[in-house]
JSON list of C-alpha atoms in Angstrom, two decimals:
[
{"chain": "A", "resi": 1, "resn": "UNK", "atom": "CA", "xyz": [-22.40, 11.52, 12.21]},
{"chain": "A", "resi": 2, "resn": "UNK", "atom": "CA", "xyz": [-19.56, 13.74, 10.34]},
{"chain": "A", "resi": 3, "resn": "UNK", "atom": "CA", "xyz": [-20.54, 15.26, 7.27]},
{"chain": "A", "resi": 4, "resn": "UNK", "atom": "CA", "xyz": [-19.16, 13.55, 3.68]},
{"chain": "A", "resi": 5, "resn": "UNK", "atom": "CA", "xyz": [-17.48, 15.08, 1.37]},
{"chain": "A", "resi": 6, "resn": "UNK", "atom": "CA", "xyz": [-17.77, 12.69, -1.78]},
{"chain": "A", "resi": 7, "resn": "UNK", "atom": "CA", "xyz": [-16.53, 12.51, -5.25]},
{"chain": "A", "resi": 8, "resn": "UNK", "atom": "CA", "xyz": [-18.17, 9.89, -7.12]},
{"chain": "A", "resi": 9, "resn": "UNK", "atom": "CA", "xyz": [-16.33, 9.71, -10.61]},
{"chain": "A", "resi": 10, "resn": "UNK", "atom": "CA", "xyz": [-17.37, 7.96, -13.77]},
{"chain": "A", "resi": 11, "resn": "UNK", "atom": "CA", "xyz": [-16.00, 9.47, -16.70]},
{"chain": "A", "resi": 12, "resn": "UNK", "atom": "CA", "xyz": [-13.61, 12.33, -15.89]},
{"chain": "A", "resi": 13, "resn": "UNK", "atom": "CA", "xyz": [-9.94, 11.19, -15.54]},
{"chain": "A", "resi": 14, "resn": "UNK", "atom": "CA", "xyz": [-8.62, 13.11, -12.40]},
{"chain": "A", "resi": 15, "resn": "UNK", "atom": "CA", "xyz": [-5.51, 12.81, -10.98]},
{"chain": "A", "resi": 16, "resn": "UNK", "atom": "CA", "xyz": [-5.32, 10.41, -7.80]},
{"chain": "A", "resi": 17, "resn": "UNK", "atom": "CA", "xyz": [-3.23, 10.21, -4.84]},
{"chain": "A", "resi": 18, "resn": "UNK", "atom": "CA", "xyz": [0.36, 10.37, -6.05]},
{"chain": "A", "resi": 19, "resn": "UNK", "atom": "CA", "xyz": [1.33, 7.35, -5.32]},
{"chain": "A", "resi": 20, "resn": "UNK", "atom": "CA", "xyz": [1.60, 5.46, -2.11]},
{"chain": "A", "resi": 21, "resn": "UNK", "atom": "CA", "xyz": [2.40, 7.40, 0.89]},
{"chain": "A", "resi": 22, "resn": "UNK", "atom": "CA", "xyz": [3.73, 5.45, 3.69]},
{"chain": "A", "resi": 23, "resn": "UNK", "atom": "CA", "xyz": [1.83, 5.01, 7.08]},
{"chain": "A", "resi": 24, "resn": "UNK", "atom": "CA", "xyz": [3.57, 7.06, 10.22]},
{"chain": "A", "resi": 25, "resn": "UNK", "atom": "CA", "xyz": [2.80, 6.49, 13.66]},
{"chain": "A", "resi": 26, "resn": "UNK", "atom": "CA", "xyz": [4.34, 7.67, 17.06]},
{"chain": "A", "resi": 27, "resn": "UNK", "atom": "CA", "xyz": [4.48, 5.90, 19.98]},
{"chain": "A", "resi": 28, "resn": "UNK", "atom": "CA", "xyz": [4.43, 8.26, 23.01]},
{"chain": "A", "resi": 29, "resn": "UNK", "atom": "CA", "xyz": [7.57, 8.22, 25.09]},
{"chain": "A", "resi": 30, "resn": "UNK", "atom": "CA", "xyz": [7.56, 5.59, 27.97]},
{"chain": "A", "resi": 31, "resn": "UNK", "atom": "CA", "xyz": [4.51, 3.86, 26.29]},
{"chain": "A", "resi": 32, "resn": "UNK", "atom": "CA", "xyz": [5.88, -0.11, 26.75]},
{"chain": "A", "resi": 33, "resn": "UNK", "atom": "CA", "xyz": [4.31, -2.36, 24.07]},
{"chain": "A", "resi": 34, "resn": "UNK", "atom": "CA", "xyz": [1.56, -4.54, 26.06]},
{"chain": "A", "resi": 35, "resn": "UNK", "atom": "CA", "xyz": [-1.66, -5.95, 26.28]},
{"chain": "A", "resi": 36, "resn": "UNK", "atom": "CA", "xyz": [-4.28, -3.80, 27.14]},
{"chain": "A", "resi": 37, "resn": "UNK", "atom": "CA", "xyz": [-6.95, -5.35, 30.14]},
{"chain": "A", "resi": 38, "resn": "UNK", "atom": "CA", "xyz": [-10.94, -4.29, 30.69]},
{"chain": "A", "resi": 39, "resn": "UNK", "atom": "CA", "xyz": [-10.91, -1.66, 28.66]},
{"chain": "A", "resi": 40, "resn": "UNK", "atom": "CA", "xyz": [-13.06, 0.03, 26.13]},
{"chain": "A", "resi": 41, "resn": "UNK", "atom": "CA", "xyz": [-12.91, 2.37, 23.46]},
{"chain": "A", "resi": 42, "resn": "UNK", "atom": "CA", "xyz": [-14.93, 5.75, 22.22]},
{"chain": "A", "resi": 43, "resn": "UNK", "atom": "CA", "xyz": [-14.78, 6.39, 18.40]},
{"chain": "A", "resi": 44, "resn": "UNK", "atom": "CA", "xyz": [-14.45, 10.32, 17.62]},
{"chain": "A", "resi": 45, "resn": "UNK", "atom": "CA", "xyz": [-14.25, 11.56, 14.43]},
{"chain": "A", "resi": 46, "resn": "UNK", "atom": "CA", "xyz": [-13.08, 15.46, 14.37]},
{"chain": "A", "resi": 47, "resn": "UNK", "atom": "CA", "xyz": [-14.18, 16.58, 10.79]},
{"chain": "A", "resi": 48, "resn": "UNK", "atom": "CA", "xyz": [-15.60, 15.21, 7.56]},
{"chain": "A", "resi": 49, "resn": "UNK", "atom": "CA", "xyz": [-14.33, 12.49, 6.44]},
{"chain": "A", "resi": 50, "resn": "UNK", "atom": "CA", "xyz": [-13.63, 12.34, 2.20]},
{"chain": "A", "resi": 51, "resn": "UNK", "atom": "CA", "xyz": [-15.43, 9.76, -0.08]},
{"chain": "A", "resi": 52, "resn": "UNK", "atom": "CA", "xyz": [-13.98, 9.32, -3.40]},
{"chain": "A", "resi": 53, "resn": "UNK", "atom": "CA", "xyz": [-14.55, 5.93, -5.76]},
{"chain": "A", "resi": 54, "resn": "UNK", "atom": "CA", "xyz": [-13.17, 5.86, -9.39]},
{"chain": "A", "resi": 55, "resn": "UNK", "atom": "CA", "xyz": [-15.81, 3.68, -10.65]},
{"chain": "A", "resi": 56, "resn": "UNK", "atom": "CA", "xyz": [-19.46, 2.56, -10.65]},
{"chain": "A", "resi": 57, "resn": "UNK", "atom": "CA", "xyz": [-19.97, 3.23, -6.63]},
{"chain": "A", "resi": 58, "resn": "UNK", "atom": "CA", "xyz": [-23.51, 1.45, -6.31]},
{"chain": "A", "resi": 59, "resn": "UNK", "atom": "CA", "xyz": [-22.21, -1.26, -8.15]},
{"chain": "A", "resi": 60, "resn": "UNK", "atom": "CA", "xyz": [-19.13, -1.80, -5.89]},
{"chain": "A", "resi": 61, "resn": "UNK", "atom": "CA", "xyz": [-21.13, -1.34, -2.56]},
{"chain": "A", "resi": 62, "resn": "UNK", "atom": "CA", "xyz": [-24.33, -3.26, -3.72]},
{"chain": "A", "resi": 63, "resn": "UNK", "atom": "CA", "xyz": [-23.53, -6.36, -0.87]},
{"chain": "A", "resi": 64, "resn": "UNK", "atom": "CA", "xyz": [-24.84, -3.21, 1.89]},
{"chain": "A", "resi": 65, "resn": "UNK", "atom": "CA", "xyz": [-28.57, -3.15, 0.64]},
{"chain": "A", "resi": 66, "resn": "UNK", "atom": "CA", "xyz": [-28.44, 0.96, 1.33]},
{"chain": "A", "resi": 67, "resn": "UNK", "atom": "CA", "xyz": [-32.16, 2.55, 1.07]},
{"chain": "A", "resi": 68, "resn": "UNK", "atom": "CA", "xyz": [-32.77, 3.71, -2.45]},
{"chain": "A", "resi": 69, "resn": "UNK", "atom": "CA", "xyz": [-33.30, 7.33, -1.13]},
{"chain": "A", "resi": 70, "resn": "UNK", "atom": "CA", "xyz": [-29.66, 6.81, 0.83]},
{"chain": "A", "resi": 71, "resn": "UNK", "atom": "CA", "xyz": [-27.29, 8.33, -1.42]},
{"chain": "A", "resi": 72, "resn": "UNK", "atom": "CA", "xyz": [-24.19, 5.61, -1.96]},
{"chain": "A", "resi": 73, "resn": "UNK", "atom": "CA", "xyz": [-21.27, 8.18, -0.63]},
{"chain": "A", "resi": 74, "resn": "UNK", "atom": "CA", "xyz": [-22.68, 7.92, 2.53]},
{"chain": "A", "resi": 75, "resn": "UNK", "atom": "CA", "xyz": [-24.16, 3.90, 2.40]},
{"chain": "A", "resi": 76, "resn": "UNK", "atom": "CA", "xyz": [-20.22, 4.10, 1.91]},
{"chain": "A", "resi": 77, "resn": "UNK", "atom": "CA", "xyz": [-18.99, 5.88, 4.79]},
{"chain": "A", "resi": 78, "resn": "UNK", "atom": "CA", "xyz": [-21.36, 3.91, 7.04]},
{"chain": "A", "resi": 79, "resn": "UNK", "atom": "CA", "xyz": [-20.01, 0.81, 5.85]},
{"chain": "A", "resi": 80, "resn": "UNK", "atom": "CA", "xyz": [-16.94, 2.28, 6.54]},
{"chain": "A", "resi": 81, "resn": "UNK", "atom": "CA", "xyz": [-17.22, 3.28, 10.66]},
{"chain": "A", "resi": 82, "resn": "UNK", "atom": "CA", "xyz": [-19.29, 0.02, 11.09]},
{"chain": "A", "resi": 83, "resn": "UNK", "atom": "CA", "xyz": [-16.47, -2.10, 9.89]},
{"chain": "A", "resi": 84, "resn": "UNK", "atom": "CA", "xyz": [-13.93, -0.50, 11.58]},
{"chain": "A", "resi": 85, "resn": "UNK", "atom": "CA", "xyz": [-15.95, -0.55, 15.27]},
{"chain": "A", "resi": 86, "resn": "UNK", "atom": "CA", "xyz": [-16.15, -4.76, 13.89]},
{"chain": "A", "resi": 87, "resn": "UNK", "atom": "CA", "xyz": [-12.52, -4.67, 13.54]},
{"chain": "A", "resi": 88, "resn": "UNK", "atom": "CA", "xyz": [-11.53, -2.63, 16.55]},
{"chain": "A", "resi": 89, "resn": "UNK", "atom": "CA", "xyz": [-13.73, -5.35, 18.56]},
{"chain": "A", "resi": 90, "resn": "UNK", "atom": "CA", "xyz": [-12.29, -8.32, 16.89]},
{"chain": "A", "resi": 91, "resn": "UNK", "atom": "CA", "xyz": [-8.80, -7.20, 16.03]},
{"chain": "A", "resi": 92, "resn": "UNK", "atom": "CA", "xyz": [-7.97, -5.30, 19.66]},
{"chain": "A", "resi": 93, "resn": "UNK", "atom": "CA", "xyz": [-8.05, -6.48, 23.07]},
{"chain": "A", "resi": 94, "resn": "UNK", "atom": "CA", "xyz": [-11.26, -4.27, 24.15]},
{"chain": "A", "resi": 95, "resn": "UNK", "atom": "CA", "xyz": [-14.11, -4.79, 25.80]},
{"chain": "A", "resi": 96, "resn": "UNK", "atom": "CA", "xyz": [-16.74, -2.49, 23.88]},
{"chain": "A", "resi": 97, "resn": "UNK", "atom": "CA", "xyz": [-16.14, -0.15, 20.92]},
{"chain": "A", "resi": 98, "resn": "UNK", "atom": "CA", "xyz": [-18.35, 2.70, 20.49]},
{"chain": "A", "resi": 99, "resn": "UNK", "atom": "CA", "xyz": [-18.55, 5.98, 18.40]},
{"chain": "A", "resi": 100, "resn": "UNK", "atom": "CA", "xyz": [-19.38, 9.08, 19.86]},
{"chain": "A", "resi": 101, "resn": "UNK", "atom": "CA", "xyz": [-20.09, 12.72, 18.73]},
{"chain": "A", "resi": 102, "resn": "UNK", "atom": "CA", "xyz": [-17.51, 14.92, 17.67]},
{"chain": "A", "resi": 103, "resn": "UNK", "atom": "CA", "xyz": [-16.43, 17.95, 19.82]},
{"chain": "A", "resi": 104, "resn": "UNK", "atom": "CA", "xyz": [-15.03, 21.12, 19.60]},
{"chain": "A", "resi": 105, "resn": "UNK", "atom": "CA", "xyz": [-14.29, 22.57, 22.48]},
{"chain": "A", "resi": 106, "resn": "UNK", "atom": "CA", "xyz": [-10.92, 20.41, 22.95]},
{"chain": "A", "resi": 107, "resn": "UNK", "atom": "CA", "xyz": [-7.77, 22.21, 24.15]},
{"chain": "A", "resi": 108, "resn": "UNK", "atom": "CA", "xyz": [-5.48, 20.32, 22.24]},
{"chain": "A", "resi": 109, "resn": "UNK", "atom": "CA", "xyz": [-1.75, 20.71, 20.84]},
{"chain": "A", "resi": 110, "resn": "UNK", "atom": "CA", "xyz": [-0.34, 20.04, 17.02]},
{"chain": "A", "resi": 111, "resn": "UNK", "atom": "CA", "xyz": [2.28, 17.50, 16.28]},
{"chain": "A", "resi": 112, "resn": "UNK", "atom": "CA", "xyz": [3.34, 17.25, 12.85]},
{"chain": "A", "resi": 113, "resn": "UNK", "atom": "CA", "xyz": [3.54, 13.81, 11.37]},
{"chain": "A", "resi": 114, "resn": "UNK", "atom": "CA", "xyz": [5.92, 13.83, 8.10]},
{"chain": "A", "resi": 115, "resn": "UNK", "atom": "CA", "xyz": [5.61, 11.04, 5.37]},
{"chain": "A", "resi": 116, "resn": "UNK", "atom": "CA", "xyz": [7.85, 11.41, 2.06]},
{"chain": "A", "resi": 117, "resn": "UNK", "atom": "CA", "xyz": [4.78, 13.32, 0.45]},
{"chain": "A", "resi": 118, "resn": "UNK", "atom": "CA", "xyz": [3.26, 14.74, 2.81]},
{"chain": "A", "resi": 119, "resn": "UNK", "atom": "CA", "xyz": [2.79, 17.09, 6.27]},
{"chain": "A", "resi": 120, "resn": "UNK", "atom": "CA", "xyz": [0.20, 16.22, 8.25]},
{"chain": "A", "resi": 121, "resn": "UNK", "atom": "CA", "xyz": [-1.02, 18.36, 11.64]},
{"chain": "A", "resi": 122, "resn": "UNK", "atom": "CA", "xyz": [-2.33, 15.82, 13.96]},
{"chain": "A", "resi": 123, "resn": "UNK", "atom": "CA", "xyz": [-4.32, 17.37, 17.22]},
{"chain": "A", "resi": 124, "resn": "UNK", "atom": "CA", "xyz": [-3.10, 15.56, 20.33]},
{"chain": "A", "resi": 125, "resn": "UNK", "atom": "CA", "xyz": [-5.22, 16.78, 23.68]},
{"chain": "A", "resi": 126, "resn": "UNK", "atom": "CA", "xyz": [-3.26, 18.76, 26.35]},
{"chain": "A", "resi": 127, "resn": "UNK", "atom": "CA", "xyz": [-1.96, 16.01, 28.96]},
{"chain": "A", "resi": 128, "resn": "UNK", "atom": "CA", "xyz": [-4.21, 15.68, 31.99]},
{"chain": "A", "resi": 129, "resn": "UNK", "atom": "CA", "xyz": [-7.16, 15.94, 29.73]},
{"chain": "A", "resi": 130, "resn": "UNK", "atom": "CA", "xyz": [-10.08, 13.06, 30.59]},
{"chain": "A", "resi": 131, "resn": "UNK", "atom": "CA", "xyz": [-13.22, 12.40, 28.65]},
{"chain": "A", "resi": 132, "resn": "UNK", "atom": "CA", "xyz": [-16.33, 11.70, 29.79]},
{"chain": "A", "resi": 133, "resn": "UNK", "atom": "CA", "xyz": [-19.27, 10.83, 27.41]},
{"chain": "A", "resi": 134, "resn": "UNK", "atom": "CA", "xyz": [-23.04, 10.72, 27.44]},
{"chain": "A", "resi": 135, "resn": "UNK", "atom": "CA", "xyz": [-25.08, 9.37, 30.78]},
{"chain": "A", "resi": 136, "resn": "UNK", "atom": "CA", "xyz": [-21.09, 9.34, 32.65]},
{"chain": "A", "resi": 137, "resn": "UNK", "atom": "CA", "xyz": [-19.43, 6.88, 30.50]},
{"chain": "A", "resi": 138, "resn": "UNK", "atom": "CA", "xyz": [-15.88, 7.66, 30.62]},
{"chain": "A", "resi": 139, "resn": "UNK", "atom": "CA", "xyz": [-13.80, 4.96, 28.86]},
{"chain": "A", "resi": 140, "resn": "UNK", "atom": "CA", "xyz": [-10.16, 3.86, 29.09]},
{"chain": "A", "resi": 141, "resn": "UNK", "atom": "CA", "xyz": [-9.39, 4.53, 25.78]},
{"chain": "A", "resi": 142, "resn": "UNK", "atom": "CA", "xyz": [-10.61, 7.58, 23.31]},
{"chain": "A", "resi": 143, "resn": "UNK", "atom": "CA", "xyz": [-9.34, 7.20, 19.36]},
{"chain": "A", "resi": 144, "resn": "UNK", "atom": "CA", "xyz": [-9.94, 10.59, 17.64]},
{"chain": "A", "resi": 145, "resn": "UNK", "atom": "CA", "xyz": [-9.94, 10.29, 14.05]},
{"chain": "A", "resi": 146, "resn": "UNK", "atom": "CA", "xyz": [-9.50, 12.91, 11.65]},
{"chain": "A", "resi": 147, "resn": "UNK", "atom": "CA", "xyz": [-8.29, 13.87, 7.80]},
{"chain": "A", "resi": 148, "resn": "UNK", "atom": "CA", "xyz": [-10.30, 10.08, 6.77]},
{"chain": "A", "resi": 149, "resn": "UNK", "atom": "CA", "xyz": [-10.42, 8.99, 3.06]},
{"chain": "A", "resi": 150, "resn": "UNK", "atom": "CA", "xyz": [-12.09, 6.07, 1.40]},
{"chain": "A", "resi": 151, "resn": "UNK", "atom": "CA", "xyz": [-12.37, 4.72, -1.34]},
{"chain": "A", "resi": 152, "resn": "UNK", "atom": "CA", "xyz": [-9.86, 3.79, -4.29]},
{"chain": "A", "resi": 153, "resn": "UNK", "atom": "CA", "xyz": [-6.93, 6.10, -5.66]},
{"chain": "A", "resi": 154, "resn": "UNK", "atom": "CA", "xyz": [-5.75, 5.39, -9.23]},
{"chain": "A", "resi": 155, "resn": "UNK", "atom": "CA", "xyz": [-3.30, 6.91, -11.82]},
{"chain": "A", "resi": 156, "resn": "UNK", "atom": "CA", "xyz": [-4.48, 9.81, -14.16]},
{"chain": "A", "resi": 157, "resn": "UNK", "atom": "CA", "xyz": [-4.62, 7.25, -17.32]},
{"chain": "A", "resi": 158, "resn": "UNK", "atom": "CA", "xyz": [-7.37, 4.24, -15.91]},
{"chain": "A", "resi": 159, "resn": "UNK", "atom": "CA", "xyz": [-9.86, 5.88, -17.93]},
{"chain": "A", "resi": 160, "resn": "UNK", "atom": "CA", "xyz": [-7.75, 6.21, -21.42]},
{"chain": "A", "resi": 161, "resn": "UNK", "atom": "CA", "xyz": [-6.14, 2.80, -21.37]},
{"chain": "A", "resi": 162, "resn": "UNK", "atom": "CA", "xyz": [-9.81, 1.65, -20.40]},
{"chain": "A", "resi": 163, "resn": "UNK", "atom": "CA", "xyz": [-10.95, 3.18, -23.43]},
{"chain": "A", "resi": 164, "resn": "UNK", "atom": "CA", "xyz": [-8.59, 1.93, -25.65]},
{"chain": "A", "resi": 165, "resn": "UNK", "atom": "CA", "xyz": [-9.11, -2.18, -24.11]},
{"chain": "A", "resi": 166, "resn": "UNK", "atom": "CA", "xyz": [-5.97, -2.04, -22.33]},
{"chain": "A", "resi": 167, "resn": "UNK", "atom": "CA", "xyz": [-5.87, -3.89, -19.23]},
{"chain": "A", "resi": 168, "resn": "UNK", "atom": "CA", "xyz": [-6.79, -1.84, -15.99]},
{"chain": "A", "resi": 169, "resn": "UNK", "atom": "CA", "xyz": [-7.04, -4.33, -12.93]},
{"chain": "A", "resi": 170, "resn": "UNK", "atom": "CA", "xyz": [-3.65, -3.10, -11.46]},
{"chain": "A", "resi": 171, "resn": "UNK", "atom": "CA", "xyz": [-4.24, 0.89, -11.73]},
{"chain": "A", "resi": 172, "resn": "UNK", "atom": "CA", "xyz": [-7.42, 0.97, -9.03]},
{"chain": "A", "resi": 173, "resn": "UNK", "atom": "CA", "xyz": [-6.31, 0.07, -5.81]},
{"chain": "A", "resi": 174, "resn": "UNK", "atom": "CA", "xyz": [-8.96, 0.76, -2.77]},
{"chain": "A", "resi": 175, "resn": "UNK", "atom": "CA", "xyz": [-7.45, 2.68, 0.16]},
{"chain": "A", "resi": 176, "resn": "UNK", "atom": "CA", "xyz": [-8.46, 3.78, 3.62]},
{"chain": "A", "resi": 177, "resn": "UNK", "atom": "CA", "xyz": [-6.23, 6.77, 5.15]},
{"chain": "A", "resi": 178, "resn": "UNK", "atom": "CA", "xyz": [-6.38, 8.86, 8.20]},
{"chain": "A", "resi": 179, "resn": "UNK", "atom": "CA", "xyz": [-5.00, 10.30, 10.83]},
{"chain": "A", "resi": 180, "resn": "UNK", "atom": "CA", "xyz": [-5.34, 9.34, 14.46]},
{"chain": "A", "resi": 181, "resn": "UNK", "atom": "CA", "xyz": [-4.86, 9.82, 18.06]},
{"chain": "A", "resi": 182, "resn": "UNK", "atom": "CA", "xyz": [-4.81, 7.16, 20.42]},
{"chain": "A", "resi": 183, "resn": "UNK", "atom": "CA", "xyz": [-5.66, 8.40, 24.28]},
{"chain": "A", "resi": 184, "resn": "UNK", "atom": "CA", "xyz": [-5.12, 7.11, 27.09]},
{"chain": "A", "resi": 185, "resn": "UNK", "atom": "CA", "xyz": [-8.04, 8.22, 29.35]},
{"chain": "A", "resi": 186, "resn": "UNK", "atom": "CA", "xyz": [-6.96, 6.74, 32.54]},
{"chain": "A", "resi": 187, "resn": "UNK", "atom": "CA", "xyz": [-3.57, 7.94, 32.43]},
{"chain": "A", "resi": 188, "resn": "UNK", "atom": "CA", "xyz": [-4.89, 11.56, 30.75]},
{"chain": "A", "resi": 189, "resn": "UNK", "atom": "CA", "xyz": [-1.85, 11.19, 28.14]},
{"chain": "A", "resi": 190, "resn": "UNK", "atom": "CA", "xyz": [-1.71, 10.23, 24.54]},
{"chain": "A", "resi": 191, "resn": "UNK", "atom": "CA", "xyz": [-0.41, 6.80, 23.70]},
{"chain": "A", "resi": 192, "resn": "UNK", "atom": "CA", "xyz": [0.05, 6.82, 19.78]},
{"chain": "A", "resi": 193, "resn": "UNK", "atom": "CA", "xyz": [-0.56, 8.86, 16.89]},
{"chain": "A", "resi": 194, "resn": "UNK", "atom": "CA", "xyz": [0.04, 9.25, 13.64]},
{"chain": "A", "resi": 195, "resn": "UNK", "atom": "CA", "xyz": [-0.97, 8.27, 9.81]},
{"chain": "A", "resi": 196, "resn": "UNK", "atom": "CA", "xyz": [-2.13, 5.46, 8.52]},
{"chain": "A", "resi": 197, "resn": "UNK", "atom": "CA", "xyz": [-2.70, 4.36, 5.07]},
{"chain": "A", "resi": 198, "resn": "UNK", "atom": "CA", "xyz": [-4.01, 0.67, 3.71]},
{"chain": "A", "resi": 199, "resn": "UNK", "atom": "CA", "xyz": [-4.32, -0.07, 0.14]},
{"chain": "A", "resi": 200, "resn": "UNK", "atom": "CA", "xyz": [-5.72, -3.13, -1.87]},
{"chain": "A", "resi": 201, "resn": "UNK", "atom": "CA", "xyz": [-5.01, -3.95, -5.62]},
{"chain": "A", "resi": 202, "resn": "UNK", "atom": "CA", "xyz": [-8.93, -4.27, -7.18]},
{"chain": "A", "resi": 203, "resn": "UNK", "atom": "CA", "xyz": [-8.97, -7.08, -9.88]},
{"chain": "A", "resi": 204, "resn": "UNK", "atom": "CA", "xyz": [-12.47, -7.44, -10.67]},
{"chain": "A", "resi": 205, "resn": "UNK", "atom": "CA", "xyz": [-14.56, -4.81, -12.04]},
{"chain": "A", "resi": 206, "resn": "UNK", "atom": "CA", "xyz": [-15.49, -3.06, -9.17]},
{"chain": "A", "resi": 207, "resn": "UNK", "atom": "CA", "xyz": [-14.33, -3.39, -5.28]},
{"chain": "A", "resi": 208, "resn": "UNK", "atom": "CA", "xyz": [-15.80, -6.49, -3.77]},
{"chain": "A", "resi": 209, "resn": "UNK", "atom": "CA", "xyz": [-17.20, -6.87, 0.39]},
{"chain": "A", "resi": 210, "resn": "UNK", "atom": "CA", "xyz": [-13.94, -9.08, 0.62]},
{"chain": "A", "resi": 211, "resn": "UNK", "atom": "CA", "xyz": [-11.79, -6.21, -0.89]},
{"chain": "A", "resi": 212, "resn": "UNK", "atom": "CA", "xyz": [-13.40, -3.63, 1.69]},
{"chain": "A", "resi": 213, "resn": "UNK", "atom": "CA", "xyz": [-12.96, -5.78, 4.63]},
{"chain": "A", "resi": 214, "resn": "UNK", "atom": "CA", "xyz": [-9.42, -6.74, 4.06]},
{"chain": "A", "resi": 215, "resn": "UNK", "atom": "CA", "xyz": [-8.52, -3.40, 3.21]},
{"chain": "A", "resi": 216, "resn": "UNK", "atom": "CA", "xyz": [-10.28, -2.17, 6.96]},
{"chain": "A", "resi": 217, "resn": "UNK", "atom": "CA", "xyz": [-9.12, -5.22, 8.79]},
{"chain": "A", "resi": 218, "resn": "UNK", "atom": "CA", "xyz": [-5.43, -3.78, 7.91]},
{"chain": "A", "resi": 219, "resn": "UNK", "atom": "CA", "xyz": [-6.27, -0.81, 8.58]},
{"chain": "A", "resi": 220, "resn": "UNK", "atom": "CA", "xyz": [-7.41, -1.46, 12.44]},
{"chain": "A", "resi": 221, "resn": "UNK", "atom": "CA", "xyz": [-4.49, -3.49, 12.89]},
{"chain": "A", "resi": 222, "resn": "UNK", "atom": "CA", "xyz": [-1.93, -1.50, 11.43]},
{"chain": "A", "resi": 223, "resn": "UNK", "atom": "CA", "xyz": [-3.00, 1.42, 14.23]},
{"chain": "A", "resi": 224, "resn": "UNK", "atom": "CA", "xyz": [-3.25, -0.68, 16.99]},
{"chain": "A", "resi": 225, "resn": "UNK", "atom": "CA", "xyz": [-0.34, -3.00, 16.32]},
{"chain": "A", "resi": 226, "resn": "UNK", "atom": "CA", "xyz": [2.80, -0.66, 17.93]},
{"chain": "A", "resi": 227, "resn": "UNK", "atom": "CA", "xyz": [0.94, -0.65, 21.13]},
{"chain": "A", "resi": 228, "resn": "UNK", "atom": "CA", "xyz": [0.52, -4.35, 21.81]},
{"chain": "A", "resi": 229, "resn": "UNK", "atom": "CA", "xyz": [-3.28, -4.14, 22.05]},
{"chain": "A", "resi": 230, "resn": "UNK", "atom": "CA", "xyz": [-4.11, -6.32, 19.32]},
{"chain": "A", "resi": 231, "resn": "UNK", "atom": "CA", "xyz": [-6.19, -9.51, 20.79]},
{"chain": "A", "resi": 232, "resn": "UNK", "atom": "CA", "xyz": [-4.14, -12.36, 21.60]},
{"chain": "A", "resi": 233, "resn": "UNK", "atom": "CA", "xyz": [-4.40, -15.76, 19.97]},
{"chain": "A", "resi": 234, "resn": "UNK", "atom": "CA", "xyz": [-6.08, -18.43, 22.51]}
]
């Protein structure tokens, strides 16, 4: 599992994100929009992913049980990967979803994915590249994930207008971002990348289950959708 960064804030008013910052994705040339058939998918996530909740964290993420000893950043980010492998499974055409240990001895190449705040260096594999996992398994798809954050972002003032009874509901919103590369592992060629971003207005006190698994249910589907991979409707 990738290591956390976390910043759990309570009563410091930091600046957030800046604002929403649009989701970017690239659909390799010659890649025709289809359904996918009898495939499966390994989860990789290249570095550590960020944790930061403006709020009472345990409070928000009380529906997982986590172990007292587990500290909540990380009850957090394992909430996080095991909704998105339930997502991938029910949201996208596969046949199995599994995560899988990071590596670094990729030879990869850098495309540059540009929002209207920000630059972000996405690592794409060199083409002809094929992955094989633990015990042989080699499956048709690979989705390397890097530069993750959850949580919520929120302006610089919740705090103050907080303080002074103003109302605060629509200044946290909980967001999942990161970058991603989608590989094609039985073609050896990328199929997507890019940057995705999902956020969700939080209007009770703290983040509820049904805000976090809205939030990752758009998430999964917002990566997946320029493919034509999500499931189909029977």
């Amino acid at each position: 599992m990738a290591a956390i960064a976390a910043v759990i804030v309570t009563s410091l008013a930091l600046t957030g994100c800046g604002g929403a910052k649009p989701t970017k994705i690239v659909v390799a040339p010659g890649h025709k929009k289809q359904f996918i058939i009898d495939a499966d998918m390994a989860v990789m996530v290249l570095d550590t992913p960020i944790v930061v909740y403006f709020g009472d964290l345990k409070k928000s993420i009380s529906f997982t049980n986590p172990p007292e000893d587990l500290p909540t950043e990380i009850a957090l980010w394992n909430y996080f990967t095991d909704g998105f492998i339930r997502d991938a499974a029910r949201e996208v055409d596969l046949t199995n979803v599994f995560m899988v240990d990071a590596r670094h001895d990729l030879r990869i190449t850098r495309e540059v994915v540009r929002t209207s705040e920000e630059d972000i260096t996405v690592q794409v594999p060199e083409l002809g590249t094929r992955f094989t996992f633990d015990d042989g398994v080699t499956p048709a798809l690979v989705l390397f994930m890097c530069q993750i954050r959850v949580g919520t972002e929120t302006n610089p003032y919740f705090l103050e207008r907080a303080e002074v009874g103003l109302n605060v509901a629509v200044s946290r919103r909980l967001v999942y971002i990161g970058s991603f590369v989608l590989w094609d592992n039985r073609e050896f060629k990328p199929i997507s990348y890019g940057r995705v971003k999902t956020t969700l207005p939080i209007i009770r006190e703290e983040a509820t289950e049904a805000n976090w698994n809205e939030a990752m249910r758009n998430f999964v589907r917002t990566i997946f959708e320029p493919t034509g991979f999500l499931r189909r409707k029977r």
